[in-house]
mmCIF file of N, CA and C in Angstrom:
data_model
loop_
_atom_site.group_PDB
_atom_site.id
_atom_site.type_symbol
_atom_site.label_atom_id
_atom_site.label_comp_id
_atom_site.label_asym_id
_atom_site.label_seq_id
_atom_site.Cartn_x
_atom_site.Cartn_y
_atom_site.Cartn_z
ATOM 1 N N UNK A 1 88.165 117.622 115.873
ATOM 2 C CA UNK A 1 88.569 118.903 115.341
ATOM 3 C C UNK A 1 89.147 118.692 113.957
ATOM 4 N N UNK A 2 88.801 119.632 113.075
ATOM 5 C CA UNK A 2 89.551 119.020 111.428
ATOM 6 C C UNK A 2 90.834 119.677 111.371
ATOM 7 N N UNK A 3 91.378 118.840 110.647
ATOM 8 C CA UNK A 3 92.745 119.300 110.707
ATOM 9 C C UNK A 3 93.408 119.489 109.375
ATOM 10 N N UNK A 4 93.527 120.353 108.638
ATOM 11 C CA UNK A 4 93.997 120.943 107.148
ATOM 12 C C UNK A 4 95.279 120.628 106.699
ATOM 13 N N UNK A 5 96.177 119.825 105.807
ATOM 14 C CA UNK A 5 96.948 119.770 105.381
ATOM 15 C C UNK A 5 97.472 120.205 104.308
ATOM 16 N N UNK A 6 98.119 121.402 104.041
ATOM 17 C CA UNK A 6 98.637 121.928 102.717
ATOM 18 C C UNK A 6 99.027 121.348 101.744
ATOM 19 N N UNK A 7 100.085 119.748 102.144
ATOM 20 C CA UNK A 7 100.913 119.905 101.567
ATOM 21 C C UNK A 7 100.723 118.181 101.243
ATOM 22 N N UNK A 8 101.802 116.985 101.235
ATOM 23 C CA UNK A 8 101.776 115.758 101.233
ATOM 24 C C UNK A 8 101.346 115.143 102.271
ATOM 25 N N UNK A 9 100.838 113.936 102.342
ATOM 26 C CA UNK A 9 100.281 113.487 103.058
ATOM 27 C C UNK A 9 101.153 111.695 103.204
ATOM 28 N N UNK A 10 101.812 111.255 103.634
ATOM 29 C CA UNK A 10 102.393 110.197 103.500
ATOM 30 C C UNK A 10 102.447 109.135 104.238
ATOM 31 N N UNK A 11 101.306 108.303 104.612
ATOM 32 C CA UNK A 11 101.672 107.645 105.277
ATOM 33 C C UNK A 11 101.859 105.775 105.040
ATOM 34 N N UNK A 12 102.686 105.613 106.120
ATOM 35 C CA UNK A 12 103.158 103.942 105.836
ATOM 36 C C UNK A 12 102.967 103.565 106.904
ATOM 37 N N UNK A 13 102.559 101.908 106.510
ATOM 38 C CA UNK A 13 101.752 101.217 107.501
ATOM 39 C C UNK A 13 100.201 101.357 107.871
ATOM 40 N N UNK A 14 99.901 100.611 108.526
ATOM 41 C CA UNK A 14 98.225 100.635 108.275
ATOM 42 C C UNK A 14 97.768 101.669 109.209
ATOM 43 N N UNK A 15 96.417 102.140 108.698
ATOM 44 C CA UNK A 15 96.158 103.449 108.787
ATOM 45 C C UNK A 15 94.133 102.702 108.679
ATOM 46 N N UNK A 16 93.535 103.519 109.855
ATOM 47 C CA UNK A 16 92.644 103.563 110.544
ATOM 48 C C UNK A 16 91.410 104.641 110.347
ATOM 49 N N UNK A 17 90.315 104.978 109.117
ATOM 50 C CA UNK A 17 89.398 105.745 109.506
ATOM 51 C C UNK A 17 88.474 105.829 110.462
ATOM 52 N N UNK A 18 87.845 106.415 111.062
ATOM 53 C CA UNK A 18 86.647 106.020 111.649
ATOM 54 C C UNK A 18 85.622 107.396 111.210
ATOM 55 N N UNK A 19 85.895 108.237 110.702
ATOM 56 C CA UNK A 19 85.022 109.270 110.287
ATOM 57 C C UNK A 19 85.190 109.493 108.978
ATOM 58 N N UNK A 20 84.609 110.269 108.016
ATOM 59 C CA UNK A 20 84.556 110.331 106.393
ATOM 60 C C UNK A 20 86.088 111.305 106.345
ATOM 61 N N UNK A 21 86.573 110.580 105.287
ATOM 62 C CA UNK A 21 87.806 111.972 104.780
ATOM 63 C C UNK A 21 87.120 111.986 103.270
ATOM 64 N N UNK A 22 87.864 113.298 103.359
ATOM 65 C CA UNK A 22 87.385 114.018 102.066
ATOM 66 C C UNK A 22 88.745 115.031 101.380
ATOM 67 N N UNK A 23 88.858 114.228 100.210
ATOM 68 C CA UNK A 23 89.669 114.897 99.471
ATOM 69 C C UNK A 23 89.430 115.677 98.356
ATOM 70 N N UNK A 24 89.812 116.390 98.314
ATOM 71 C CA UNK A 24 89.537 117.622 97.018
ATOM 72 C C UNK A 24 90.268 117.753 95.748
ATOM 73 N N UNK A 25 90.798 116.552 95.580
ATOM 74 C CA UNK A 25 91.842 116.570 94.334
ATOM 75 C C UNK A 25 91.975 115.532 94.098
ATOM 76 N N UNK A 26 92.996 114.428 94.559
ATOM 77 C CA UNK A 26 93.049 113.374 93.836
ATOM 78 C C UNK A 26 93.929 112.442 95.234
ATOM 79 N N UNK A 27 93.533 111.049 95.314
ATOM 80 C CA UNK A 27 94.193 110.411 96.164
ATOM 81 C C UNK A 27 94.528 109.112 95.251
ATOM 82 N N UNK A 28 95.903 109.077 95.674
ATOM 83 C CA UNK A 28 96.678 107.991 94.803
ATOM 84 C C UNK A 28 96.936 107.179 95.814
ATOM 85 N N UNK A 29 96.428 105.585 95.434
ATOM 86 C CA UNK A 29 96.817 104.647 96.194
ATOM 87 C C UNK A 29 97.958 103.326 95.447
ATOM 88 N N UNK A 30 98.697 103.143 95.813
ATOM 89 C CA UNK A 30 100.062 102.683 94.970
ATOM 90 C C UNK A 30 99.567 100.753 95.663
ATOM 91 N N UNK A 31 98.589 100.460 97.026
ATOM 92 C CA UNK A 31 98.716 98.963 97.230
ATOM 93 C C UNK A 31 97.150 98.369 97.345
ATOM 94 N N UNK A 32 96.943 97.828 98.173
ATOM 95 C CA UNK A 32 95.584 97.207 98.001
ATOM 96 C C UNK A 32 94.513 97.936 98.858
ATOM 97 N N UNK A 33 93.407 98.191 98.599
ATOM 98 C CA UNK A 33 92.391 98.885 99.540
ATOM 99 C C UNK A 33 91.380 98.056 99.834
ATOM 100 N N UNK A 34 90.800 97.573 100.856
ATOM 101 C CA UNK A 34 89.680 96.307 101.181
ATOM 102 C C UNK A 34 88.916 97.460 101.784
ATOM 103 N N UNK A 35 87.862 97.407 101.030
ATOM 104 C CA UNK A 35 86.651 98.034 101.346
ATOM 105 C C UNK A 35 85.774 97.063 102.304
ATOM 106 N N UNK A 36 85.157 97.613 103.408
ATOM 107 C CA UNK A 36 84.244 96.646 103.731
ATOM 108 C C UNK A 36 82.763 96.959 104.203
ATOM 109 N N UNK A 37 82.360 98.293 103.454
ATOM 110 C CA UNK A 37 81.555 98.547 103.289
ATOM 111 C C UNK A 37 81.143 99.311 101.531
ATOM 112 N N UNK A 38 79.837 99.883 101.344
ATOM 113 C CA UNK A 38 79.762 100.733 100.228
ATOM 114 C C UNK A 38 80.974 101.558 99.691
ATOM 115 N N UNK A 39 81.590 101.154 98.762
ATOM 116 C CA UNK A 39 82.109 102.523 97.670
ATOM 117 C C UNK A 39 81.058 103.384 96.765
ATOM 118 N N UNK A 40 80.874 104.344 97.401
ATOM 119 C CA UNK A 40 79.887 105.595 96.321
ATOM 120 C C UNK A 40 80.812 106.076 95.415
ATOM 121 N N UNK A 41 80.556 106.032 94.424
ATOM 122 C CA UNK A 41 81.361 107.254 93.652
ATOM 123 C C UNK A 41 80.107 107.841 92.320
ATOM 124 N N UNK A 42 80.705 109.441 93.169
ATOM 125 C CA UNK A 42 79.610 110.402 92.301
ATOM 126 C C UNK A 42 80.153 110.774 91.273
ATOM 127 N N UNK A 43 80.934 110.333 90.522
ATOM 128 C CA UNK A 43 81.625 111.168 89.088
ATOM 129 C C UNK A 43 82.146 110.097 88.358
ATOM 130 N N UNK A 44 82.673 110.566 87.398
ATOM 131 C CA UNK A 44 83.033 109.716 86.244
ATOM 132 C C UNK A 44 84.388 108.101 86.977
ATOM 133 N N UNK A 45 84.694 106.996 86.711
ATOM 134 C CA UNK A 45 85.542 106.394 86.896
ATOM 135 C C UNK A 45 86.059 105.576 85.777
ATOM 136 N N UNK A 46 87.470 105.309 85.433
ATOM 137 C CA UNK A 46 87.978 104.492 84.879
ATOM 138 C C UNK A 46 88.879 104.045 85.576
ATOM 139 N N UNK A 47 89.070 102.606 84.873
ATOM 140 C CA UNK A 47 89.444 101.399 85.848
ATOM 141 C C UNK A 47 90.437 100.954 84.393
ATOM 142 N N UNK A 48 91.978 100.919 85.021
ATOM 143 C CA UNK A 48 92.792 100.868 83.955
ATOM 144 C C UNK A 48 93.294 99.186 83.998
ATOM 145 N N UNK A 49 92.369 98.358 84.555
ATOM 146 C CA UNK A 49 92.683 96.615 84.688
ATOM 147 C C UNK A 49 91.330 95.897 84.766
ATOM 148 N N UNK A 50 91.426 95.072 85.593
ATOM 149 C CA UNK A 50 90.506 93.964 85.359
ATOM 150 C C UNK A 50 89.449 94.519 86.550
ATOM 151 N N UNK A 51 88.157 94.769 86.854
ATOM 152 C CA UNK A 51 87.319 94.231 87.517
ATOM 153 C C UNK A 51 86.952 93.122 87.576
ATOM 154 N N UNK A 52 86.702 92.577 89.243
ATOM 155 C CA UNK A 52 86.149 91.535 89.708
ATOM 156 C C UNK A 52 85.116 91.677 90.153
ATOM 157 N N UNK A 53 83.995 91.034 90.403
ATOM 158 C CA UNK A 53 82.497 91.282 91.151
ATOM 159 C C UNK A 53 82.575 89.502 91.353
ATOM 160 N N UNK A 54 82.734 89.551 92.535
ATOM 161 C CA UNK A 54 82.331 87.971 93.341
ATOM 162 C C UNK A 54 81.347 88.545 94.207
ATOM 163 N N UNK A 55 79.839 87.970 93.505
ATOM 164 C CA UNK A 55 78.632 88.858 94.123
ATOM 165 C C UNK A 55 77.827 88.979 92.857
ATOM 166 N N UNK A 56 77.016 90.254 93.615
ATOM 167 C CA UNK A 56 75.740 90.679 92.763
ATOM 168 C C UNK A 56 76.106 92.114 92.349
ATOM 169 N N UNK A 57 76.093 92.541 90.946
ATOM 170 C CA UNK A 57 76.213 93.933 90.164
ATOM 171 C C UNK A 57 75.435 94.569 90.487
ATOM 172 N N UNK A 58 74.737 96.106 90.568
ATOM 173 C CA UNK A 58 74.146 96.373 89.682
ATOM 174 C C UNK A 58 74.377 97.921 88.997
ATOM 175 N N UNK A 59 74.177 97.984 88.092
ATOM 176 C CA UNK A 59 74.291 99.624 87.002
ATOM 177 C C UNK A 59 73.141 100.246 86.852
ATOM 178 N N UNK A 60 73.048 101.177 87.543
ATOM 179 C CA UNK A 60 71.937 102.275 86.965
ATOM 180 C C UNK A 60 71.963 102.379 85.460
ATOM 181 N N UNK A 61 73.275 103.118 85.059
ATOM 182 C CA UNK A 61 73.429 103.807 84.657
ATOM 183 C C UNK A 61 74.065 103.286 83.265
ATOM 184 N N UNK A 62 73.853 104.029 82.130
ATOM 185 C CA UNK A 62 75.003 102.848 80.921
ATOM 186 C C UNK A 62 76.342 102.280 81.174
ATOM 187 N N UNK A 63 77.025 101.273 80.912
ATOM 188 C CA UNK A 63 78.795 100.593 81.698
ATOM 189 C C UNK A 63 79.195 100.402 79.793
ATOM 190 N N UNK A 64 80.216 101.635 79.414
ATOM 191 C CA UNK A 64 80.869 101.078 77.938
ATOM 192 C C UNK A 64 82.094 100.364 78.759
ATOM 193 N N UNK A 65 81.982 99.382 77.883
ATOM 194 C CA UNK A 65 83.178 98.642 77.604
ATOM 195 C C UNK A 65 84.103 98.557 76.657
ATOM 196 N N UNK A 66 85.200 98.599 76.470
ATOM 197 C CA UNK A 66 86.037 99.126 75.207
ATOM 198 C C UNK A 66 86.592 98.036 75.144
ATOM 199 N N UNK A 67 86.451 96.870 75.119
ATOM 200 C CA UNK A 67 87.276 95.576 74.800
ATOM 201 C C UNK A 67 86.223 94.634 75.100
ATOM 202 N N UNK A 68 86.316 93.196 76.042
ATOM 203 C CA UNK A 68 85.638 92.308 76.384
ATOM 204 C C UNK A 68 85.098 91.862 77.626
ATOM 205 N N UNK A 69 83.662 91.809 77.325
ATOM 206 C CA UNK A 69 82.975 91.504 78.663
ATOM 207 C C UNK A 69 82.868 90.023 78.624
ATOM 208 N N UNK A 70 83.041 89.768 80.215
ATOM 209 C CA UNK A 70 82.742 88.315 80.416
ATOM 210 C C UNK A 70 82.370 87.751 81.000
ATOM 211 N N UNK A 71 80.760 87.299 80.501
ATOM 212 C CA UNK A 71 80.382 87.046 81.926
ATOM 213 C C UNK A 71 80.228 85.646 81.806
ATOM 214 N N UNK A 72 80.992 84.984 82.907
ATOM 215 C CA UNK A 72 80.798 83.657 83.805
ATOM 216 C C UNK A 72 79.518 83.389 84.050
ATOM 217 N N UNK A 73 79.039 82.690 83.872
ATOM 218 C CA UNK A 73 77.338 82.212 84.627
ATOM 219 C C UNK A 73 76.263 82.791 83.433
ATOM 220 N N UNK A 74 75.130 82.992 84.315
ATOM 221 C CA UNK A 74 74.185 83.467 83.801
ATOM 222 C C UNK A 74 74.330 85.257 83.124
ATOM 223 N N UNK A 75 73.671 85.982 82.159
ATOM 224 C CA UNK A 75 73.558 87.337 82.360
ATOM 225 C C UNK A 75 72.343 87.707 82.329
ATOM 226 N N UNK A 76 71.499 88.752 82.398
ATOM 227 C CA UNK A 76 70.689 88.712 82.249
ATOM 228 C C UNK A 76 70.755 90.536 81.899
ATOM 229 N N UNK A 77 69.976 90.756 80.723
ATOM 230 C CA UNK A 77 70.090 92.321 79.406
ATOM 231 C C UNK A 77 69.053 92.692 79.543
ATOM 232 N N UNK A 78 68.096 93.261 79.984
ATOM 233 C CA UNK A 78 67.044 94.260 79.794
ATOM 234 C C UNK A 78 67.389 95.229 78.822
ATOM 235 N N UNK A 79 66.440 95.334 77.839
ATOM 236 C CA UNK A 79 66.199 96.188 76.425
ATOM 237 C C UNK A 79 66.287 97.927 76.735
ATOM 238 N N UNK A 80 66.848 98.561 75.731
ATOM 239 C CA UNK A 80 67.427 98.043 74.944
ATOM 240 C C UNK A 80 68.893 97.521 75.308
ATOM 241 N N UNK A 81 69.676 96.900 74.061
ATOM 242 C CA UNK A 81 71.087 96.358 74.500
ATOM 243 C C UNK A 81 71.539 95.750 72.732
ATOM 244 N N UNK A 82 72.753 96.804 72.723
ATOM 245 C CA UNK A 82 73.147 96.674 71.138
ATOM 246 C C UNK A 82 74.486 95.599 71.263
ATOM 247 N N UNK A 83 74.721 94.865 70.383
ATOM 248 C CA UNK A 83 75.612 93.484 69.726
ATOM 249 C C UNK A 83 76.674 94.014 69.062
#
């Protein structure tokens, strides 16, 4: 049964999905989140620190970078790709 919350939502200590939540505004997470499946995200994101990818990337879509990329290992640029 869904259950509507007006107001704050607060909880401490570990906490259990098993069905999709869906928020309509904004969810602030203040500690660590271990995903262990797909993160989708359909809209714009900025990431105000470091990404890690231990693994395989990939970008549809254009990725600006406003400072320095670094890639460890191999990269590999399919055209076009500006310097």
């Amino acid at each position: 049964f869904p259950v509507t919350i007006g107001g704050t939502l607060t909880v401490t200590g570990q906490t259990t999905l098993n069905d999709p939540l869906q928020v309509n505004d904004s969810l602030n997470v203040t500690g660590a989140v271990d995903l262990d499946s797909t993160l989708n995200v359909d809209g714009s994101s900025t990431l105000q620190d470091t990404l890690t990818v231990n693994g395989n990337a990939t970008f549809n879509n254009p990725v600006q970078v406003n400072s320095t990329l670094d890639a460890t290992g191999a990269a590999i640029l399919g055209s076009p790709y500006t310097f």
